[in-house]
PDB file of C-alpha atoms in Angstrom:
ATOM      1  CA  MET F 210       0.000   0.000   0.000  1.00 36.00           C
ATOM      2  CA  TYR F 211       1.201   3.516  -0.729  1.00 35.00           C
ATOM      3  CA  PHE F 212       0.035   7.012   0.077  1.00 39.00           C
ATOM      4  CA  VAL F 213      -0.282   9.986  -2.233  1.00 37.00           C
ATOM      5  CA  ALA F 214       0.573  13.200  -0.456  1.00 39.00           C
ATOM      6  CA  VAL F 215      -1.792  16.099  -0.939  1.00 39.00           C
ATOM      7  CA  GLN F 216      -0.179  19.426  -0.146  1.00 41.00           C
ATOM      8  CA  HIS F 217      -2.638  22.192   0.567  1.00 41.00           C
ATOM      9  CA  ASP F 218      -1.904  24.879  -1.994  1.00 37.00           C
ATOM     10  CA  PRO F 219      -3.044  28.416  -1.085  1.00 37.00           C
ATOM     11  CA  GLY F 220      -4.851  28.694  -4.411  1.00 32.00           C
ATOM     12  CA  TRP F 221      -6.753  25.476  -3.786  1.00 31.00           C
ATOM     13  CA  GLY F 222      -8.864  26.224  -0.747  1.00 30.00           C
ATOM     14  CA  GLU F 223      -6.199  26.054   1.959  1.00 36.00           C
ATOM     15  CA  ALA F 224      -8.205  28.241   4.376  1.00 37.00           C
ATOM     16  CA  MET F 225     -11.196  25.931   4.211  1.00 41.00           C
ATOM     17  CA  GLU F 226      -9.064  22.836   4.689  1.00 82.00           C
ATOM     18  CA  ARG F 227      -7.107  24.440   7.527  1.00 86.00           C
ATOM     19  CA  ASP F 228     -10.397  25.400   9.169  1.00 87.00           C
ATOM     20  CA  ARG F 229     -11.645  21.844   8.784  1.00 90.00           C
ATOM     21  CA  LEU F 230      -8.519  20.461  10.451  1.00 92.00           C
ATOM     22  CA  GLU F 231      -8.935  22.981  13.265  1.00 92.00           C
ATOM     23  CA  ARG F 232     -12.494  21.733  13.797  1.00 93.00           C
ATOM     24  CA  LEU F 233     -11.304  18.120  13.820  1.00 94.00           C
ATOM     25  CA  LEU F 234      -8.792  19.078  16.518  1.00 95.00           C
ATOM     26  CA  SER F 235     -11.523  20.479  18.781  1.00 91.00           C
ATOM     27  CA  GLY F 236     -11.031  17.804  21.449  1.00 84.00           C
ATOM     28  CA  ASP F 237     -10.197  18.958  24.950  1.00 84.00           C
ATOM     29  CA  ASP F 238      -7.066  16.837  25.284  1.00 93.00           C
ATOM     30  CA  GLU F 239      -3.671  18.544  25.539  1.00 96.00           C
ATOM     31  CA  THR F 240      -2.297  17.082  22.298  1.00 97.00           C
ATOM     32  CA  SER F 241      -5.211  18.146  20.083  1.00 97.00           C
ATOM     33  CA  ALA F 242      -5.096  21.608  21.628  1.00 96.00           C
ATOM     34  CA  ALA F 243      -1.346  21.899  20.946  1.00 97.00           C
ATOM     35  CA  ALA F 244      -1.788  20.716  17.342  1.00 97.00           C
ATOM     36  CA  ARG F 245      -4.653  23.184  16.838  1.00 96.00           C
ATOM     37  CA  THR F 246      -2.542  26.014  18.289  1.00 96.00           C
ATOM     38  CA  ALA F 247       0.346  25.107  15.967  1.00 96.00           C
ATOM     39  CA  LEU F 248      -2.012  25.053  12.989  1.00 94.00           C
ATOM     40  CA  ARG F 249      -3.400  28.483  13.892  1.00 93.00           C
ATOM     41  CA  ALA F 250       0.175  29.795  14.235  1.00 95.00           C
ATOM     42  CA  GLY F 251       0.982  28.916  10.613  1.00 94.00           C
ATOM     43  CA  ALA F 252       2.132  25.290  10.842  1.00 95.00           C
ATOM     44  CA  SER F 253       2.460  23.371   7.601  1.00 94.00           C
ATOM     45  CA  TYR F 254       0.211  20.371   7.203  1.00 94.00           C
ATOM     46  CA  ILE F 255      -0.527  17.496   4.912  1.00 91.00           C
ATOM     47  CA  VAL F 256      -3.230  14.836   4.715  1.00 89.00           C
ATOM     48  CA  TRP F 257      -2.474  11.730   2.725  1.00 87.00           C
ATOM     49  CA  GLU F 258      -4.886  10.009   0.357  1.00 85.00           C
ATOM     50  CA  GLY F 259      -5.786   6.413   1.103  1.00 89.00           C
ATOM     51  CA  THR F 260      -6.085   4.531   4.358  1.00 94.00           C
ATOM     52  CA  THR F 261      -4.174   2.000   6.366  1.00 95.00           C
ATOM     53  CA  SER F 262      -4.990  -0.487   9.080  1.00 97.00           C
ATOM     54  CA  ALA F 263      -5.463   1.009  12.543  1.00 97.00           C
ATOM     55  CA  GLU F 264      -4.221  -2.265  14.061  1.00 97.00           C
ATOM     56  CA  SER F 265      -0.917  -2.130  12.162  1.00 97.00           C
ATOM     57  CA  LEU F 266      -0.481   1.523  13.130  1.00 97.00           C
ATOM     58  CA  ALA F 267      -1.155   0.618  16.775  1.00 97.00           C
ATOM     59  CA  ARG F 268       1.725  -1.894  16.590  1.00 97.00           C
ATOM     60  CA  ILE F 269       4.060   0.592  14.861  1.00 97.00           C
ATOM     61  CA  TYR F 270       3.280   3.420  17.261  1.00 97.00           C
ATOM     62  CA  GLY F 271       3.483   1.020  20.207  1.00 97.00           C
ATOM     63  CA  ARG F 272       7.093   0.357  19.193  1.00 97.00           C
ATOM     64  CA  ARG F 273       7.659   4.115  18.861  1.00 97.00           C
ATOM     65  CA  LEU F 274       6.248   4.618  22.346  1.00 97.00           C
ATOM     66  CA  ARG F 275       8.724   2.135  23.809  1.00 97.00           C
ATOM     67  CA  TYR F 276      11.582   3.718  21.824  1.00 97.00           C
ATOM     68  CA  THR F 277      10.786   7.293  22.851  1.00 96.00           C
ATOM     69  CA  LEU F 278      10.371   6.298  26.491  1.00 96.00           C
ATOM     70  CA  GLY F 279      13.720   4.520  26.397  1.00 96.00           C
ATOM     71  CA  LYS F 280      15.475   7.471  24.777  1.00 95.00           C
ATOM     72  CA  GLY F 281      13.763  10.156  26.859  1.00 95.00           C
ATOM     73  CA  ILE F 282      12.186  11.817  23.803  1.00 96.00           C
ATOM     74  CA  GLU F 283       9.277  14.092  24.711  1.00 97.00           C
ATOM     75  CA  THR F 284       5.937  13.056  23.234  1.00 97.00           C
ATOM     76  CA  SER F 285       2.351  14.105  23.722  1.00 97.00           C
ATOM     77  CA  GLY F 286      -0.618  11.752  23.599  1.00 97.00           C
ATOM     78  CA  LEU F 287       1.351   8.825  22.181  1.00 98.00           C
ATOM     79  CA  GLU F 288       0.151   6.229  24.669  1.00 97.00           C
ATOM     80  CA  GLN F 289      -3.473   7.318  24.213  1.00 97.00           C
ATOM     81  CA  ALA F 290      -3.093   7.245  20.408  1.00 98.00           C
ATOM     82  CA  VAL F 291      -1.824   3.665  20.537  1.00 98.00           C
ATOM     83  CA  GLN F 292      -4.786   2.650  22.704  1.00 97.00           C
ATOM     84  CA  ARG F 293      -7.325   4.394  20.472  1.00 97.00           C
ATOM     85  CA  LEU F 294      -5.841   2.909  17.286  1.00 98.00           C
ATOM     86  CA  ASP F 295      -5.842  -0.553  18.859  1.00 97.00           C
ATOM     87  CA  ARG F 296      -9.551  -0.231  19.710  1.00 97.00           C
ATOM     88  CA  HIS F 297     -10.610   1.511  16.493  1.00 97.00           C
ATOM     89  CA  GLY F 298     -10.757  -1.596  14.278  1.00 91.00           C
ATOM     90  CA  ARG F 299     -11.290   0.284  10.981  1.00 96.00           C
ATOM     91  CA  PRO F 300      -8.869   1.841   8.490  1.00 97.00           C
ATOM     92  CA  VAL F 301      -7.656   5.377   9.133  1.00 97.00           C
ATOM     93  CA  ARG F 302      -6.284   8.254   7.063  1.00 93.00           C
ATOM     94  CA  LEU F 303      -3.051   9.888   8.138  1.00 93.00           C
ATOM     95  CA  GLY F 304      -2.209  13.540   8.428  1.00 93.00           C
ATOM     96  CA  GLN F 305       0.688  15.532   9.790  1.00 94.00           C
ATOM     97  CA  ILE F 306       1.144  19.012  11.218  1.00 96.00           C
ATOM     98  CA  ARG F 307       4.639  20.486  11.498  1.00 96.00           C
ATOM     99  CA  ALA F 308       4.931  23.491  13.835  1.00 97.00           C
ATOM    100  CA  ALA F 309       6.153  26.634  12.078  1.00 96.00           C
ATOM    101  CA  ASP F 310       9.225  26.762  14.337  1.00 95.00           C
ATOM    102  CA  GLY F 311       9.915  23.048  13.776  1.00 95.00           C
ATOM    103  CA  SER F 312       9.653  22.257  17.485  1.00 96.00           C
ATOM    104  CA  TRP F 313       6.849  19.669  17.212  1.00 98.00           C
ATOM    105  CA  VAL F 314       5.423  17.276  14.637  1.00 98.00           C
ATOM    106  CA  PHE F 315       1.897  15.977  15.185  1.00 98.00           C
ATOM    107  CA  MET F 316       0.499  12.855  13.547  1.00 97.00           C
ATOM    108  CA  LEU F 317      -3.227  12.772  12.960  1.00 96.00           C
ATOM    109  CA  PHE F 318      -5.240   9.581  12.619  1.00 97.00           C
ATOM    110  CA  LEU F 319      -8.579  10.342  10.988  1.00 94.00           C
ATOM    111  CA  GLU F 320     -11.671   8.308  10.189  1.00 94.00           C
ATOM    112  CA  GLN F 321     -11.281   6.955   6.671  1.00 91.00           C
ATOM    113  CA  ASP F 322     -13.689   9.590   5.301  1.00 88.00           C
ATOM    114  CA  GLY F 323     -11.736  12.335   7.102  1.00 87.00           C
ATOM    115  CA  ASP F 324     -14.799  13.506   9.039  1.00 89.00           C
ATOM    116  CA  ALA F 325     -13.573  12.738  12.568  1.00 93.00           C
ATOM    117  CA  MET F 326     -10.356  12.462  14.558  1.00 95.00           C
ATOM    118  CA  VAL F 327      -9.488   9.013  15.902  1.00 96.00           C
ATOM    119  CA  ALA F 328      -6.266  10.037  17.639  1.00 97.00           C
ATOM    120  CA  CYS F 329      -3.543  12.671  17.646  1.00 97.00           C
ATOM    121  CA  THR F 330       0.018  12.409  18.891  1.00 98.00           C
ATOM    122  CA  GLY F 331       3.018  14.707  18.886  1.00 98.00           C
ATOM    123  CA  VAL F 332       6.770  14.372  19.220  1.00 97.00           C
ATOM    124  CA  ARG F 333       9.190  17.152  20.106  1.00 97.00           C
ATOM    125  CA  GLN F 334      11.840  17.620  17.452  1.00 95.00           C
ATOM    126  CA  THR F 335      15.434  18.101  18.437  1.00 83.00           C
ATOM    127  CA  THR F 336      18.103  19.654  16.327  1.00 65.00           C
ATOM    128  CA  SER F 337      21.190  17.602  15.630  1.00 52.00           C
ATOM    129  CA  PRO F 338      24.556  19.177  16.206  1.00 47.00           C
ATOM    130  CA  GLN F 339      26.223  20.218  12.929  1.00 48.00           C
ATOM    131  CA  HIS F 340      29.425  18.390  12.027  1.00 44.00           C
TER     132      HIS F 340
END
């Protein structure tokens, strides 16, 4: 399975799509609020075409949870996202929000029709020292 990336071009209804993502991030959890704030502050975003298995994503992100915990990498909502994906049982669409300052990347797991948020998780980005 592959995904086709859809960049939101300003001439192609970006404001409406950005507004829609903001509405999907209306949950009261800390991670959705942070992703919504980043989006409102000019974050870049992308939503991929197609879907993938929530169960396989739960396994993948479960491994990422263990890795980030072991390495001390700051995340937000990762454990909850794994639990929600594991329970979801239906395919999901993926999206991503990258904070304008590059400090956080949020992964969005949407219902396959894109009309509701299944889960949202974020990971703090660190800059590598230049060699």
